[in-house]
């Protein structure tokens, strides 16, 4: 019952954010249409000089589509939100596609499982991601300029635009809820329905430059119609797996680990192979299944939930990436191929490198071993707290590569927004540093920002655990330091050269957006962030003295 109430709270929050985004978007579309009509009157010479009446102008404005709709996608679209996870939204509501019922699944079993997994797996999120579908008159450039301006008029000052990303996004806070909005330009006189996004013909109605933004919502639709279990069984299983990945710190696309969409596809595949009625049984099978799948000595086989990877014949969609093909050289190099079910398929774990895959696999092996050890045929009870205790980087690593960017004092509101966008760009380039380091030493990315470091009390900071391989754990071999310098130089080039040039060059202001600084810290250094400290230990000797 507690989980059902919390799920309703998530739905209510999501509906509130959807309604707010739609209202802001409607104002944006209306104002843009008015401005567009005014420009047309000026260009055509029709204005007050020709005696144009207000009703005539209004009728011209109405000739432009004036609608906006928001859809939820990602975790919120699958009802699988976990605290700290994000909610993705498109313009429009997520369709209520009926799941395929199992003939051997009695209705009461759909609710009986609520006590089989801990309550923390159903916590509601505080980040909502929305997809905004607007008429073709709203271009991405217009959206990034007009949407934050309307938010500012409504009292939201912290809106941040990320224009350099492949999918441009606007981020802002709404009543302590983090909201991300992406925009799609749709050619229609009225708002589209959910079912309109499934066929490939939908791309003919979407502008070329916003086609990649629609794949998240299409992925939700494909997953929901392909899972052979009730949606509540699937969503509870996915929440448990996401909670495990977050607790064990192997979650996050920017940090080179599988992200939410990857885990959603992996759980959907497990449900297809093992369509059980209880999420606790599906969770147990998840770790067993992927222990075998990832444990192969040869190349990992691609994972997908569709009948086939290509339609017949495969269409070429302009503005979209080429569909995943194992014969292409770029696809052959993928270490963890988990394919998006919406055509054109792509590898959702494209950012996962060797270290991210290895640590993800080790955590799966660890969880499976604990489950197999505790599971008994008579009771089948498992202490889930033993499966996902919080991981601490300091328990395994004594050296840390710290990357930080300091925030200058006295920044204005616009400068602070620019700094936040600059920090997001740096975060997206961390994989360059990680891939360089993992070529010659054992590393592990800490998949969250540090609270602070001894050098940067205000700004952004990230950490990578590094093992030097030297005989003395507190000294740095010369070869280690030289390779560290080369890796840092590659990272610096990726940030300051690759990120500031090209079609999506970042408009950097050097005075308020300083370059990132990299330095090494050990577990003995003063001012070590609390996130990197080892787990406090309660020694038996201390207990013995107490007993005496």
PDB file of N, CA and C in Angstrom, residues 342-427:
ATOM      1  N   UNK A 342      13.853   1.166 -30.480  1.00  0.00           N
ATOM      2  CA  UNK A 342      13.214   2.030 -31.477  1.00  0.00           C
ATOM      3  C   UNK A 342      14.159   2.229 -32.661  1.00  0.00           C
ATOM      4  N   UNK A 343      13.683   1.907 -33.866  1.00  0.00           N
ATOM      5  CA  UNK A 343      14.508   2.073 -35.061  1.00  0.00           C
ATOM      6  C   UNK A 343      14.678   3.562 -35.385  1.00  0.00           C
ATOM      7  N   UNK A 344      15.875   3.999 -35.822  1.00  0.00           N
ATOM      8  CA  UNK A 344      17.103   3.229 -36.010  1.00  0.00           C
ATOM      9  C   UNK A 344      17.786   2.907 -34.684  1.00  0.00           C
ATOM     10  N   UNK A 345      18.216   1.652 -34.553  1.00  0.00           N
ATOM     11  CA  UNK A 345      18.790   1.193 -33.299  1.00  0.00           C
ATOM     12  C   UNK A 345      20.173   1.807 -33.087  1.00  0.00           C
ATOM     13  N   UNK A 346      20.480   2.064 -31.837  1.00  0.00           N
ATOM     14  CA  UNK A 346      21.825   2.500 -31.472  1.00  0.00           C
ATOM     15  C   UNK A 346      22.203   1.849 -30.153  1.00  0.00           C
ATOM     16  N   UNK A 347      23.477   1.827 -29.872  1.00  0.00           N
ATOM     17  CA  UNK A 347      23.967   1.218 -28.639  1.00  0.00           C
ATOM     18  C   UNK A 347      23.795   2.204 -27.494  1.00  0.00           C
ATOM     19  N   UNK A 348      22.911   1.895 -26.544  1.00  0.00           N
ATOM     20  CA  UNK A 348      22.677   2.787 -25.410  1.00  0.00           C
ATOM     21  C   UNK A 348      23.860   2.823 -24.457  1.00  0.00           C
ATOM     22  N   UNK A 349      24.786   1.861 -24.576  1.00  0.00           N
ATOM     23  CA  UNK A 349      25.987   1.824 -23.726  1.00  0.00           C
ATOM     24  C   UNK A 349      27.218   2.230 -24.526  1.00  0.00           C
ATOM     25  N   UNK A 350      27.030   3.147 -25.451  1.00  0.00           N
ATOM     26  CA  UNK A 350      28.144   3.572 -26.300  1.00  0.00           C
ATOM     27  C   UNK A 350      29.275   4.184 -25.483  1.00  0.00           C
ATOM     28  N   UNK A 351      28.947   4.878 -24.414  1.00  0.00           N
ATOM     29  CA  UNK A 351      29.968   5.532 -23.597  1.00  0.00           C
ATOM     30  C   UNK A 351      30.673   4.586 -22.635  1.00  0.00           C
ATOM     31  N   UNK A 352      30.206   3.361 -22.504  1.00  0.00           N
ATOM     32  CA  UNK A 352      30.793   2.429 -21.541  1.00  0.00           C
ATOM     33  C   UNK A 352      32.112   1.905 -22.092  1.00  0.00           C
ATOM     34  N   UNK A 353      33.192   2.147 -21.342  1.00  0.00           N
ATOM     35  CA  UNK A 353      34.503   1.661 -21.725  1.00  0.00           C
ATOM     36  C   UNK A 353      34.872   0.390 -20.987  1.00  0.00           C
ATOM     37  N   UNK A 354      36.152   0.050 -21.062  1.00  0.00           N
ATOM     38  CA  UNK A 354      36.604  -1.196 -20.446  1.00  0.00           C
ATOM     39  C   UNK A 354      36.415  -1.187 -18.944  1.00  0.00           C
ATOM     40  N   UNK A 355      36.816  -0.111 -18.281  1.00  0.00           N
ATOM     41  CA  UNK A 355      36.704  -0.074 -16.823  1.00  0.00           C
ATOM     42  C   UNK A 355      35.246  -0.061 -16.384  1.00  0.00           C
ATOM     43  N   UNK A 356      34.394   0.716 -17.071  1.00  0.00           N
ATOM     44  CA  UNK A 356      32.983   0.745 -16.705  1.00  0.00           C
ATOM     45  C   UNK A 356      32.318  -0.601 -16.866  1.00  0.00           C
ATOM     46  N   UNK A 357      32.626  -1.302 -17.960  1.00  0.00           N
ATOM     47  CA  UNK A 357      32.052  -2.632 -18.168  1.00  0.00           C
ATOM     48  C   UNK A 357      32.549  -3.623 -17.122  1.00  0.00           C
ATOM     49  N   UNK A 358      33.846  -3.599 -16.835  1.00  0.00           N
ATOM     50  CA  UNK A 358      34.402  -4.551 -15.874  1.00  0.00           C
ATOM     51  C   UNK A 358      33.831  -4.342 -14.482  1.00  0.00           C
ATOM     52  N   UNK A 359      33.710  -3.099 -14.036  1.00  0.00           N
ATOM     53  CA  UNK A 359      33.163  -2.847 -12.697  1.00  0.00           C
ATOM     54  C   UNK A 359      31.673  -3.184 -12.645  1.00  0.00           C
ATOM     55  N   UNK A 360      30.958  -2.928 -13.724  1.00  0.00           N
ATOM     56  CA  UNK A 360      29.539  -3.306 -13.772  1.00  0.00           C
ATOM     57  C   UNK A 360      29.395  -4.822 -13.675  1.00  0.00           C
ATOM     58  N   UNK A 361      30.246  -5.550 -14.383  1.00  0.00           N
ATOM     59  CA  UNK A 361      30.194  -7.015 -14.341  1.00  0.00           C
ATOM     60  C   UNK A 361      30.574  -7.544 -12.961  1.00  0.00           C
ATOM     61  N   UNK A 362      31.587  -6.955 -12.331  1.00  0.00           N
ATOM     62  CA  UNK A 362      31.987  -7.407 -10.994  1.00  0.00           C
ATOM     63  C   UNK A 362      30.874  -7.202  -9.982  1.00  0.00           C
ATOM     64  N   UNK A 363      30.162  -6.109 -10.102  1.00  0.00           N
ATOM     65  CA  UNK A 363      29.052  -5.875  -9.177  1.00  0.00           C
ATOM     66  C   UNK A 363      27.915  -6.868  -9.417  1.00  0.00           C
ATOM     67  N   UNK A 364      27.702  -7.252 -10.666  1.00  0.00           N
ATOM     68  CA  UNK A 364      26.692  -8.272 -10.958  1.00  0.00           C
ATOM     69  C   UNK A 364      27.106  -9.611 -10.366  1.00  0.00           C
ATOM     70  N   UNK A 365      28.373  -9.979 -10.525  1.00  0.00           N
ATOM     71  CA  UNK A 365      28.872 -11.236  -9.953  1.00  0.00           C
ATOM     72  C   UNK A 365      28.735 -11.219  -8.441  1.00  0.00           C
ATOM     73  N   UNK A 366      29.071 -10.103  -7.828  1.00  0.00           N
ATOM     74  CA  UNK A 366      28.959  -9.993  -6.372  1.00  0.00           C
ATOM     75  C   UNK A 366      27.512 -10.167  -5.916  1.00  0.00           C
ATOM     76  N   UNK A 367      26.581  -9.462  -6.572  1.00  0.00           N
ATOM     77  CA  UNK A 367      25.172  -9.558  -6.185  1.00  0.00           C
ATOM     78  C   UNK A 367      24.637 -10.965  -6.395  1.00  0.00           C
ATOM     79  N   UNK A 368      25.010 -11.599  -7.510  1.00  0.00           N
ATOM     80  CA  UNK A 368      24.529 -12.956  -7.775  1.00  0.00           C
ATOM     81  C   UNK A 368      25.062 -13.943  -6.744  1.00  0.00           C
ATOM     82  N   UNK A 369      26.325 -13.779  -6.333  1.00  0.00           N
ATOM     83  CA  UNK A 369      26.898 -14.679  -5.330  1.00  0.00           C
ATOM     84  C   UNK A 369      26.172 -14.550  -3.997  1.00  0.00           C
ATOM     85  N   UNK A 370      25.852 -13.325  -3.598  1.00  0.00           N
ATOM     86  CA  UNK A 370      25.132 -13.120  -2.332  1.00  0.00           C
ATOM     87  C   UNK A 370      23.738 -13.733  -2.402  1.00  0.00           C
ATOM     88  N   UNK A 371      23.064 -13.540  -3.531  1.00  0.00           N
ATOM     89  CA  UNK A 371      21.712 -14.090  -3.680  1.00  0.00           C
ATOM     90  C   UNK A 371      21.742 -15.611  -3.664  1.00  0.00           C
ATOM     91  N   UNK A 372      22.687 -16.205  -4.388  1.00  0.00           N
ATOM     92  CA  UNK A 372      22.768 -17.659  -4.415  1.00  0.00           C
ATOM     93  C   UNK A 372      23.124 -18.227  -3.046  1.00  0.00           C
ATOM     94  N   UNK A 373      23.914 -17.501  -2.284  1.00  0.00           N
ATOM     95  CA  UNK A 373      24.305 -17.975  -0.955  1.00  0.00           C
ATOM     96  C   UNK A 373      23.139 -17.906   0.025  1.00  0.00           C
ATOM     97  N   UNK A 374      22.340 -16.856  -0.062  1.00  0.00           N
ATOM     98  CA  UNK A 374      21.253 -16.670   0.898  1.00  0.00           C
ATOM     99  C   UNK A 374      19.970 -17.378   0.490  1.00  0.00           C
ATOM    100  N   UNK A 375      19.810 -17.648  -0.777  1.00  0.00           N
ATOM    101  CA  UNK A 375      18.553 -18.227  -1.248  1.00  0.00           C
ATOM    102  C   UNK A 375      18.446 -19.684  -0.839  1.00  0.00           C
ATOM    103  N   UNK A 376      17.314 -20.049  -0.290  1.00  0.00           N
ATOM    104  CA  UNK A 376      17.020 -21.435   0.069  1.00  0.00           C
ATOM    105  C   UNK A 376      15.693 -21.813  -0.566  1.00  0.00           C
ATOM    106  N   UNK A 377      15.552 -23.056  -1.044  1.00  0.00           N
ATOM    107  CA  UNK A 377      14.290 -23.445  -1.692  1.00  0.00           C
ATOM    108  C   UNK A 377      13.088 -23.374  -0.764  1.00  0.00           C
ATOM    109  N   UNK A 378      13.288 -23.533   0.530  1.00  0.00           N
ATOM    110  CA  UNK A 378      12.150 -23.569   1.442  1.00  0.00           C
ATOM    111  C   UNK A 378      11.547 -22.182   1.652  1.00  0.00           C
ATOM    112  N   UNK A 379      12.391 -21.195   1.889  1.00  0.00           N
ATOM    113  CA  UNK A 379      11.876 -19.863   2.216  1.00  0.00           C
ATOM    114  C   UNK A 379      12.092 -18.854   1.099  1.00  0.00           C
ATOM    115  N   UNK A 380      13.176 -18.995   0.340  1.00  0.00           N
ATOM    116  CA  UNK A 380      13.507 -18.065  -0.752  1.00  0.00           C
ATOM    117  C   UNK A 380      13.548 -16.625  -0.262  1.00  0.00           C
ATOM    118  N   UNK A 381      14.018 -16.417   0.946  1.00  0.00           N
ATOM    119  CA  UNK A 381      14.137 -15.069   1.494  1.00  0.00           C
ATOM    120  C   UNK A 381      15.558 -14.565   1.307  1.00  0.00           C
ATOM    121  N   UNK A 382      15.662 -13.316   0.970  1.00  0.00           N
ATOM    122  CA  UNK A 382      16.967 -12.703   0.725  1.00  0.00           C
ATOM    123  C   UNK A 382      17.033 -11.400   1.495  1.00  0.00           C
ATOM    124  N   UNK A 383      18.161 -11.173   2.148  1.00  0.00           N
ATOM    125  CA  UNK A 383      18.384  -9.887   2.816  1.00  0.00           C
ATOM    126  C   UNK A 383      18.885  -8.908   1.748  1.00  0.00           C
ATOM    127  N   UNK A 384      17.968  -8.130   1.223  1.00  0.00           N
ATOM    128  CA  UNK A 384      18.311  -7.262   0.104  1.00  0.00           C
ATOM    129  C   UNK A 384      19.314  -6.184   0.490  1.00  0.00           C
ATOM    130  N   UNK A 385      19.364  -5.813   1.751  1.00  0.00           N
ATOM    131  CA  UNK A 385      20.346  -4.808   2.171  1.00  0.00           C
ATOM    132  C   UNK A 385      21.769  -5.303   1.964  1.00  0.00           C
ATOM    133  N   UNK A 386      21.973  -6.622   1.952  1.00  0.00           N
ATOM    134  CA  UNK A 386      23.302  -7.169   1.680  1.00  0.00           C
ATOM    135  C   UNK A 386      23.644  -7.111   0.193  1.00  0.00           C
ATOM    136  N   UNK A 387      22.621  -7.012  -0.650  1.00  0.00           N
ATOM    137  CA  UNK A 387      22.848  -6.991  -2.097  1.00  0.00           C
ATOM    138  C   UNK A 387      23.291  -5.613  -2.564  1.00  0.00           C
ATOM    139  N   UNK A 388      22.742  -4.554  -1.970  1.00  0.00           N
ATOM    140  CA  UNK A 388      23.065  -3.203  -2.451  1.00  0.00           C
ATOM    141  C   UNK A 388      23.461  -2.244  -1.331  1.00  0.00           C
ATOM    142  N   UNK A 389      24.455  -2.575  -0.517  1.00  0.00           N
ATOM    143  CA  UNK A 389      24.959  -1.551   0.409  1.00  0.00           C
ATOM    144  C   UNK A 389      25.686  -0.460  -0.371  1.00  0.00           C
ATOM    145  N   UNK A 390      25.752   0.722   0.191  1.00  0.00           N
ATOM    146  CA  UNK A 390      26.385   1.850  -0.499  1.00  0.00           C
ATOM    147  C   UNK A 390      27.875   1.588  -0.690  1.00  0.00           C
ATOM    148  N   UNK A 391      28.367   1.792  -1.906  1.00  0.00           N
ATOM    149  CA  UNK A 391      29.780   1.590  -2.221  1.00  0.00           C
ATOM    150  C   UNK A 391      30.565   2.853  -1.907  1.00  0.00           C
ATOM    151  N   UNK A 392      31.763   2.670  -1.367  1.00  0.00           N
ATOM    152  CA  UNK A 392      32.671   3.789  -1.077  1.00  0.00           C
ATOM    153  C   UNK A 392      33.950   3.584  -1.873  1.00  0.00           C
ATOM    154  N   UNK A 393      34.326   4.591  -2.640  1.00  0.00           N
ATOM    155  CA  UNK A 393      35.518   4.487  -3.481  1.00  0.00           C
ATOM    156  C   UNK A 393      36.780   4.325  -2.646  1.00  0.00           C
ATOM    157  N   UNK A 394      36.795   4.917  -1.449  1.00  0.00           N
ATOM    158  CA  UNK A 394      37.971   4.827  -0.598  1.00  0.00           C
ATOM    159  C   UNK A 394      38.231   3.449  -0.033  1.00  0.00           C
ATOM    160  N   UNK A 395      37.279   2.519  -0.145  1.00  0.00           N
ATOM    161  CA  UNK A 395      37.500   1.161   0.345  1.00  0.00           C
ATOM    162  C   UNK A 395      38.441   0.374  -0.554  1.00  0.00           C
ATOM    163  N   UNK A 396      38.581   0.761  -1.816  1.00  0.00           N
ATOM    164  CA  UNK A 396      39.417   0.021  -2.765  1.00  0.00           C
ATOM    165  C   UNK A 396      40.565   0.845  -3.335  1.00  0.00           C
ATOM    166  N   UNK A 397      40.490   2.166  -3.247  1.00  0.00           N
ATOM    167  CA  UNK A 397      41.491   3.016  -3.885  1.00  0.00           C
ATOM    168  C   UNK A 397      42.088   3.975  -2.870  1.00  0.00           C
ATOM    169  N   UNK A 398      43.406   4.179  -2.998  1.00  0.00           N
ATOM    170  CA  UNK A 398      44.120   5.128  -2.145  1.00  0.00           C
ATOM    171  C   UNK A 398      44.517   6.400  -2.889  1.00  0.00           C
ATOM    172  N   UNK A 399      44.464   6.367  -4.217  1.00  0.00           N
ATOM    173  CA  UNK A 399      44.830   7.523  -5.032  1.00  0.00           C
ATOM    174  C   UNK A 399      43.625   7.949  -5.857  1.00  0.00           C
ATOM    175  N   UNK A 400      43.492   9.254  -6.030  1.00  0.00           N
ATOM    176  CA  UNK A 400      42.331   9.793  -6.728  1.00  0.00           C
ATOM    177  C   UNK A 400      42.776  10.913  -7.667  1.00  0.00           C
ATOM    178  N   UNK A 401      42.301  10.840  -8.902  1.00  0.00           N
ATOM    179  CA  UNK A 401      42.476  11.940  -9.841  1.00  0.00           C
ATOM    180  C   UNK A 401      41.278  12.873  -9.687  1.00  0.00           C
ATOM    181  N   UNK A 402      41.526  14.093  -9.238  1.00  0.00           N
ATOM    182  CA  UNK A 402      40.470  15.075  -9.001  1.00  0.00           C
ATOM    183  C   UNK A 402      40.423  16.045 -10.181  1.00  0.00           C
ATOM    184  N   UNK A 403      39.246  16.259 -10.713  1.00  0.00           N
ATOM    185  CA  UNK A 403      39.014  17.248 -11.769  1.00  0.00           C
ATOM    186  C   UNK A 403      38.049  18.280 -11.208  1.00  0.00           C
ATOM    187  N   UNK A 404      38.464  19.525 -11.213  1.00  0.00           N
ATOM    188  CA  UNK A 404      37.606  20.561 -10.640  1.00  0.00           C
ATOM    189  C   UNK A 404      37.630  21.813 -11.512  1.00  0.00           C
ATOM    190  N   UNK A 405      36.530  22.527 -11.459  1.00  0.00           N
ATOM    191  CA  UNK A 405      36.430  23.827 -12.114  1.00  0.00           C
ATOM    192  C   UNK A 405      35.830  24.777 -11.089  1.00  0.00           C
ATOM    193  N   UNK A 406      36.560  25.833 -10.778  1.00  0.00           N
ATOM    194  CA  UNK A 406      36.165  26.752  -9.711  1.00  0.00           C
ATOM    195  C   UNK A 406      35.185  27.791 -10.233  1.00  0.00           C
ATOM    196  N   UNK A 407      34.217  28.106  -9.396  1.00  0.00           N
ATOM    197  CA  UNK A 407      33.254  29.162  -9.718  1.00  0.00           C
ATOM    198  C   UNK A 407      33.727  30.473  -9.105  1.00  0.00           C
ATOM    199  N   UNK A 408      33.850  31.484  -9.937  1.00  0.00           N
ATOM    200  CA  UNK A 408      34.315  32.780  -9.478  1.00  0.00           C
ATOM    201  C   UNK A 408      33.285  33.440  -8.565  1.00  0.00           C
ATOM    202  N   UNK A 409      33.768  34.267  -7.661  1.00  0.00           N
ATOM    203  CA  UNK A 409      32.871  35.010  -6.777  1.00  0.00           C
ATOM    204  C   UNK A 409      32.258  36.200  -7.520  1.00  0.00           C
ATOM    205  N   UNK A 410      31.079  36.579  -7.095  1.00  0.00           N
ATOM    206  CA  UNK A 410      30.425  37.760  -7.639  1.00  0.00           C
ATOM    207  C   UNK A 410      29.850  37.597  -9.029  1.00  0.00           C
ATOM    208  N   UNK A 411      29.498  36.380  -9.429  1.00  0.00           N
ATOM    209  CA  UNK A 411      28.916  36.178 -10.751  1.00  0.00           C
ATOM    210  C   UNK A 411      27.462  36.643 -10.767  1.00  0.00           C
ATOM    211  N   UNK A 412      27.071  37.216 -11.874  1.00  0.00           N
ATOM    212  CA  UNK A 412      25.670  37.598 -12.044  1.00  0.00           C
ATOM    213  C   UNK A 412      24.837  36.358 -12.350  1.00  0.00           C
ATOM    214  N   UNK A 413      23.527  36.547 -12.441  1.00  0.00           N
ATOM    215  CA  UNK A 413      22.641  35.416 -12.710  1.00  0.00           C
ATOM    216  C   UNK A 413      22.934  34.798 -14.070  1.00  0.00           C
ATOM    217  N   UNK A 414      23.125  35.619 -15.088  1.00  0.00           N
ATOM    218  CA  UNK A 414      23.419  35.092 -16.425  1.00  0.00           C
ATOM    219  C   UNK A 414      24.792  34.432 -16.468  1.00  0.00           C
ATOM    220  N   UNK A 415      25.776  35.011 -15.767  1.00  0.00           N
ATOM    221  CA  UNK A 415      27.105  34.407 -15.729  1.00  0.00           C
ATOM    222  C   UNK A 415      27.084  33.072 -14.996  1.00  0.00           C
ATOM    223  N   UNK A 416      26.277  32.962 -13.953  1.00  0.00           N
ATOM    224  CA  UNK A 416      26.172  31.694 -13.231  1.00  0.00           C
ATOM    225  C   UNK A 416      25.523  30.625 -14.101  1.00  0.00           C
ATOM    226  N   UNK A 417      24.536  31.020 -14.898  1.00  0.00           N
ATOM    227  CA  UNK A 417      23.928  30.070 -15.823  1.00  0.00           C
ATOM    228  C   UNK A 417      24.941  29.602 -16.865  1.00  0.00           C
ATOM    229  N   UNK A 418      25.748  30.530 -17.350  1.00  0.00           N
ATOM    230  CA  UNK A 418      26.791  30.154 -18.290  1.00  0.00           C
ATOM    231  C   UNK A 418      27.816  29.225 -17.672  1.00  0.00           C
ATOM    232  N   UNK A 419      28.156  29.464 -16.396  1.00  0.00           N
ATOM    233  CA  UNK A 419      29.098  28.584 -15.707  1.00  0.00           C
ATOM    234  C   UNK A 419      28.521  27.182 -15.551  1.00  0.00           C
ATOM    235  N   UNK A 420      27.232  27.074 -15.236  1.00  0.00           N
ATOM    236  CA  UNK A 420      26.602  25.756 -15.106  1.00  0.00           C
ATOM    237  C   UNK A 420      26.660  24.994 -16.430  1.00  0.00           C
ATOM    238  N   UNK A 421      26.426  25.692 -17.528  1.00  0.00           N
ATOM    239  CA  UNK A 421      26.516  25.046 -18.840  1.00  0.00           C
ATOM    240  C   UNK A 421      27.955  24.627 -19.143  1.00  0.00           C
ATOM    241  N   UNK A 422      28.907  25.460 -18.746  1.00  0.00           N
ATOM    242  CA  UNK A 422      30.320  25.139 -18.940  1.00  0.00           C
ATOM    243  C   UNK A 422      30.700  23.899 -18.129  1.00  0.00           C
ATOM    244  N   UNK A 423      30.196  23.784 -16.903  1.00  0.00           N
ATOM    245  CA  UNK A 423      30.478  22.612 -16.070  1.00  0.00           C
ATOM    246  C   UNK A 423      29.883  21.347 -16.682  1.00  0.00           C
ATOM    247  N   UNK A 424      28.703  21.460 -17.294  1.00  0.00           N
ATOM    248  CA  UNK A 424      28.101  20.300 -17.951  1.00  0.00           C
ATOM    249  C   UNK A 424      28.939  19.847 -19.141  1.00  0.00           C
ATOM    250  N   UNK A 425      29.516  20.800 -19.875  1.00  0.00           N
ATOM    251  CA  UNK A 425      30.388  20.438 -20.990  1.00  0.00           C
ATOM    252  C   UNK A 425      31.618  19.695 -20.484  1.00  0.00           C
ATOM    253  N   UNK A 426      32.222  20.183 -19.413  1.00  0.00           N
ATOM    254  CA  UNK A 426      33.396  19.515 -18.849  1.00  0.00           C
ATOM    255  C   UNK A 426      33.034  18.113 -18.383  1.00  0.00           C
ATOM    256  N   UNK A 427      31.877  17.973 -17.756  1.00  0.00           N
ATOM    257  CA  UNK A 427      31.444  16.656 -17.286  1.00  0.00           C
ATOM    258  C   UNK A 427      31.276  15.681 -18.447  1.00  0.00           C
TER     259      UNK A 427
END
